[in-house]
Amino acid sequence: NSRENKGGCVMLTSIILVICFLFMILISGNGALSTAYYFFEPTSILLLLVMVIPMIFINHYHKDFLRTFKIMKGSGEYSLHELKMSLDSVDFIRKIILYATTMIAAFYLIILIRTCDDLSTVGPNINLVLMLIFYMSVFELLLLPLHAKLKKKIYKFEEESNGYRGWYCLYGYSH
């Protein structure tokens, strides 16, 4: 269990270091923090959230997704079914974010193509597409470790419940 806590601390530390590194790039680039607002584009993130959050609730994955964080904290014992449902919820959210991002980006690109004769619209529309990809990447980087930890917990649960001793048992080897 302390090994899992160390993994969580390492992940949190790496996220903080990446944020600090990006912050230093922003400051050193122009010598001012005024470029930081380039990374916050409320329209894109709002559209993404408006498409993703209702889908989570409509498909009843909200409770399973919230359970994922309890599992990550290591609080309580969970059945194999609960672990798999949490994994399914993380997979579902990852896919919804990918498809919503693709759909919104395609919409912005269609607008860009339709209005490309007006050069003043090219930059903002390209910025919206790039920000969507950036936000999708951030969400994916946050969800991927949850996915990996749930997979590990499921494998561990199956090993313990089935008496599985490793891959070498499949081929007739013994300890």
Tab-separated table of C-alpha atoms in Angstrom:
chain	number	residue	atom	x	y	z
A	1	ASN	CA	0.000	0.000	0.000
A	2	SER	CA	2.915	2.362	0.680
A	3	ARG	CA	4.136	1.575	-2.820
A	4	GLU	CA	0.812	2.848	-4.237
A	5	ASN	CA	1.058	5.999	-2.099
A	6	LYS	CA	4.559	6.613	-3.448
A	7	GLY	CA	3.202	6.227	-6.990
A	8	GLY	CA	0.516	8.822	-6.292
A	9	CYS	CA	3.116	11.200	-4.832
A	10	VAL	CA	5.373	10.709	-7.848
A	11	MET	CA	2.465	11.417	-10.215
A	12	LEU	CA	1.442	14.531	-8.295
A	13	THR	CA	5.059	15.724	-8.156
A	14	SER	CA	5.497	15.200	-11.898
A	15	ILE	CA	2.308	17.149	-12.654
A	16	ILE	CA	3.495	20.022	-10.444
A	17	LEU	CA	6.929	19.979	-12.102
A	18	VAL	CA	5.393	20.080	-15.589
A	19	ILE	CA	3.196	23.034	-14.582
A	20	CYS	CA	6.244	24.832	-13.114
A	21	PHE	CA	8.263	24.087	-16.247
A	22	LEU	CA	5.513	25.457	-18.506
A	23	PHE	CA	5.227	28.502	-16.256
A	24	MET	CA	8.991	29.111	-16.591
A	25	ILE	CA	8.722	28.830	-20.383
A	26	LEU	CA	5.952	31.434	-20.371
A	27	ILE	CA	7.992	33.845	-18.278
A	28	SER	CA	11.243	33.345	-20.165
A	29	GLY	CA	9.598	33.566	-23.602
A	30	ASN	CA	8.537	37.207	-23.460
A	31	GLY	CA	9.759	38.101	-20.045
A	32	ALA	CA	6.144	38.614	-19.022
A	33	LEU	CA	3.341	36.508	-17.723
A	34	SER	CA	0.877	38.150	-20.096
A	35	THR	CA	1.099	35.172	-22.475
A	36	ALA	CA	-0.401	32.808	-19.862
A	37	TYR	CA	-3.933	33.699	-20.945
A	38	TYR	CA	-3.179	32.071	-24.313
A	39	PHE	CA	-3.577	28.713	-22.568
A	40	PHE	CA	-7.031	29.439	-21.296
A	41	GLU	CA	-9.694	29.468	-23.959
A	42	PRO	CA	-13.077	29.267	-22.223
A	43	THR	CA	-15.149	28.505	-25.324
A	44	SER	CA	-13.273	25.316	-26.142
A	45	ILE	CA	-13.183	23.969	-22.622
A	46	LEU	CA	-16.833	24.850	-22.063
A	47	LEU	CA	-17.908	23.074	-25.250
A	48	LEU	CA	-15.852	20.050	-24.287
A	49	LEU	CA	-17.329	19.908	-20.785
A	50	VAL	CA	-20.882	20.453	-22.075
A	51	MET	CA	-20.472	17.442	-24.348
A	52	VAL	CA	-18.664	15.171	-21.875
A	53	ILE	CA	-20.400	15.707	-18.521
A	54	PRO	CA	-23.978	14.970	-19.680
A	55	MET	CA	-22.774	11.801	-21.420
A	56	ILE	CA	-21.243	10.598	-18.148
A	57	PHE	CA	-24.547	11.078	-16.329
A	58	ILE	CA	-26.754	9.762	-19.143
A	59	ASN	CA	-24.766	6.524	-19.224
A	60	HIS	CA	-24.681	6.275	-15.401
A	61	TYR	CA	-20.891	6.303	-15.125
A	62	HIS	CA	-20.679	9.154	-12.596
A	63	LYS	CA	-20.792	6.913	-9.504
A	64	ASP	CA	-18.278	4.483	-10.957
A	65	PHE	CA	-15.957	7.326	-11.892
A	66	LEU	CA	-16.172	8.862	-8.417
A	67	ARG	CA	-15.441	5.423	-6.933
A	68	THR	CA	-12.208	5.422	-8.940
A	69	PHE	CA	-10.793	8.157	-6.712
A	70	LYS	CA	-11.736	6.228	-3.569
A	71	ILE	CA	-10.005	3.171	-5.003
A	72	MET	CA	-6.912	5.229	-5.789
A	73	LYS	CA	-6.798	6.479	-2.189
A	74	GLY	CA	-6.872	2.871	-1.039
A	75	SER	CA	-9.891	3.355	1.187
A	76	GLY	CA	-11.993	0.214	1.551
A	77	GLU	CA	-12.209	-3.112	-0.198
A	78	TYR	CA	-13.825	-3.397	-3.609
A	79	SER	CA	-15.189	-6.307	-5.574
A	80	LEU	CA	-13.900	-7.292	-8.983
A	81	HIS	CA	-17.162	-6.017	-10.482
A	82	GLU	CA	-16.676	-2.578	-8.865
A	83	LEU	CA	-13.082	-2.404	-10.094
A	84	LYS	CA	-14.138	-3.311	-13.629
A	85	MET	CA	-17.013	-0.818	-13.607
A	86	SER	CA	-14.605	1.913	-12.484
A	87	LEU	CA	-12.223	0.925	-15.278
A	88	ASP	CA	-15.104	1.016	-17.762
A	89	SER	CA	-16.043	4.512	-16.572
A	90	VAL	CA	-12.491	5.798	-17.082
A	91	ASP	CA	-12.350	4.176	-20.539
A	92	PHE	CA	-15.719	5.678	-21.438
A	93	ILE	CA	-14.670	9.166	-20.330
A	94	ARG	CA	-11.398	8.912	-22.265
A	95	LYS	CA	-13.308	7.949	-25.412
A	96	ILE	CA	-15.967	10.626	-24.982
A	97	ILE	CA	-13.262	13.277	-24.571
A	98	LEU	CA	-11.519	12.039	-27.722
A	99	TYR	CA	-14.692	11.971	-29.818
A	100	ALA	CA	-16.017	15.278	-28.480
A	101	THR	CA	-12.663	16.926	-29.200
A	102	THR	CA	-12.628	15.508	-32.718
A	103	MET	CA	-16.180	16.667	-33.396
A	104	ILE	CA	-15.642	20.187	-32.065
A	105	ALA	CA	-12.299	20.516	-33.879
A	106	ALA	CA	-13.938	19.389	-37.119
A	107	PHE	CA	-16.657	22.004	-36.583
A	108	TYR	CA	-14.044	24.755	-36.100
A	109	LEU	CA	-12.121	23.576	-39.163
A	110	ILE	CA	-15.275	23.609	-41.277
A	111	ILE	CA	-15.892	27.190	-40.167
A	112	LEU	CA	-12.260	27.995	-40.980
A	113	ILE	CA	-12.569	26.561	-44.482
A	114	ARG	CA	-15.850	28.380	-45.110
A	115	THR	CA	-14.427	31.725	-43.970
A	116	CYS	CA	-10.813	31.417	-45.091
A	117	ASP	CA	-11.248	34.372	-47.458
A	118	ASP	CA	-11.448	36.520	-44.301
A	119	LEU	CA	-7.929	36.173	-42.896
A	120	SER	CA	-8.939	37.649	-39.550
A	121	THR	CA	-10.843	34.424	-38.726
A	122	VAL	CA	-7.993	32.019	-39.548
A	123	GLY	CA	-5.919	32.636	-36.404
A	124	PRO	CA	-8.757	32.419	-33.877
A	125	ASN	CA	-10.164	29.230	-35.424
A	126	ILE	CA	-6.763	27.537	-35.533
A	127	ASN	CA	-6.224	28.609	-31.935
A	128	LEU	CA	-9.535	26.983	-30.920
A	129	VAL	CA	-8.556	23.696	-32.579
A	130	LEU	CA	-5.119	23.705	-30.973
A	131	MET	CA	-6.550	24.528	-27.560
A	132	LEU	CA	-8.993	21.631	-27.873
A	133	ILE	CA	-6.118	19.282	-28.631
A	134	PHE	CA	-4.182	20.735	-25.703
A	135	TYR	CA	-7.118	20.234	-23.302
A	136	MET	CA	-7.694	16.701	-24.577
A	137	SER	CA	-4.037	15.916	-23.945
A	138	VAL	CA	-4.217	17.305	-20.414
A	139	PHE	CA	-7.340	15.258	-19.635
A	140	GLU	CA	-5.748	12.162	-21.135
A	141	LEU	CA	-2.596	12.650	-19.064
A	142	LEU	CA	-4.763	12.840	-15.949
A	143	LEU	CA	-6.938	9.831	-16.841
A	144	LEU	CA	-4.228	7.507	-18.134
A	145	PRO	CA	-2.642	6.852	-14.704
A	146	LEU	CA	-6.116	6.133	-13.265
A	147	HIS	CA	-6.669	3.625	-16.056
A	148	ALA	CA	-3.304	1.952	-15.456
A	149	LYS	CA	-3.800	1.708	-11.684
A	150	LEU	CA	-7.265	0.217	-12.071
A	151	LYS	CA	-5.914	-2.362	-14.527
A	152	LYS	CA	-3.188	-3.286	-12.036
A	153	LYS	CA	-5.709	-3.642	-9.213
A	154	ILE	CA	-7.903	-5.869	-11.372
A	155	TYR	CA	-4.943	-8.100	-12.296
A	156	LYS	CA	-3.898	-8.276	-8.649
A	157	PHE	CA	-7.462	-9.122	-7.563
A	158	GLU	CA	-7.688	-11.881	-10.189
A	159	GLU	CA	-4.285	-13.267	-9.188
A	160	GLU	CA	-5.246	-13.439	-5.524
A	161	SER	CA	-8.698	-14.916	-6.103
A	162	ASN	CA	-7.587	-17.512	-8.678
A	163	GLY	CA	-4.339	-18.503	-7.034
A	164	TYR	CA	-2.507	-17.416	-10.164
A	165	ARG	CA	1.276	-17.601	-9.645
A	166	GLY	CA	2.484	-15.842	-12.772
A	167	TRP	CA	2.973	-16.393	-16.482
A	168	TYR	CA	5.316	-19.340	-15.975
A	169	CYS	CA	2.416	-21.477	-14.687
A	170	LEU	CA	0.886	-21.348	-18.148
A	171	TYR	CA	3.874	-23.119	-19.640
A	172	GLY	CA	4.363	-25.827	-17.002
A	173	TYR	CA	7.241	-24.167	-15.144
A	174	SER	CA	7.296	-24.190	-11.390
A	175	HIS	CA	8.811	-21.917	-8.727
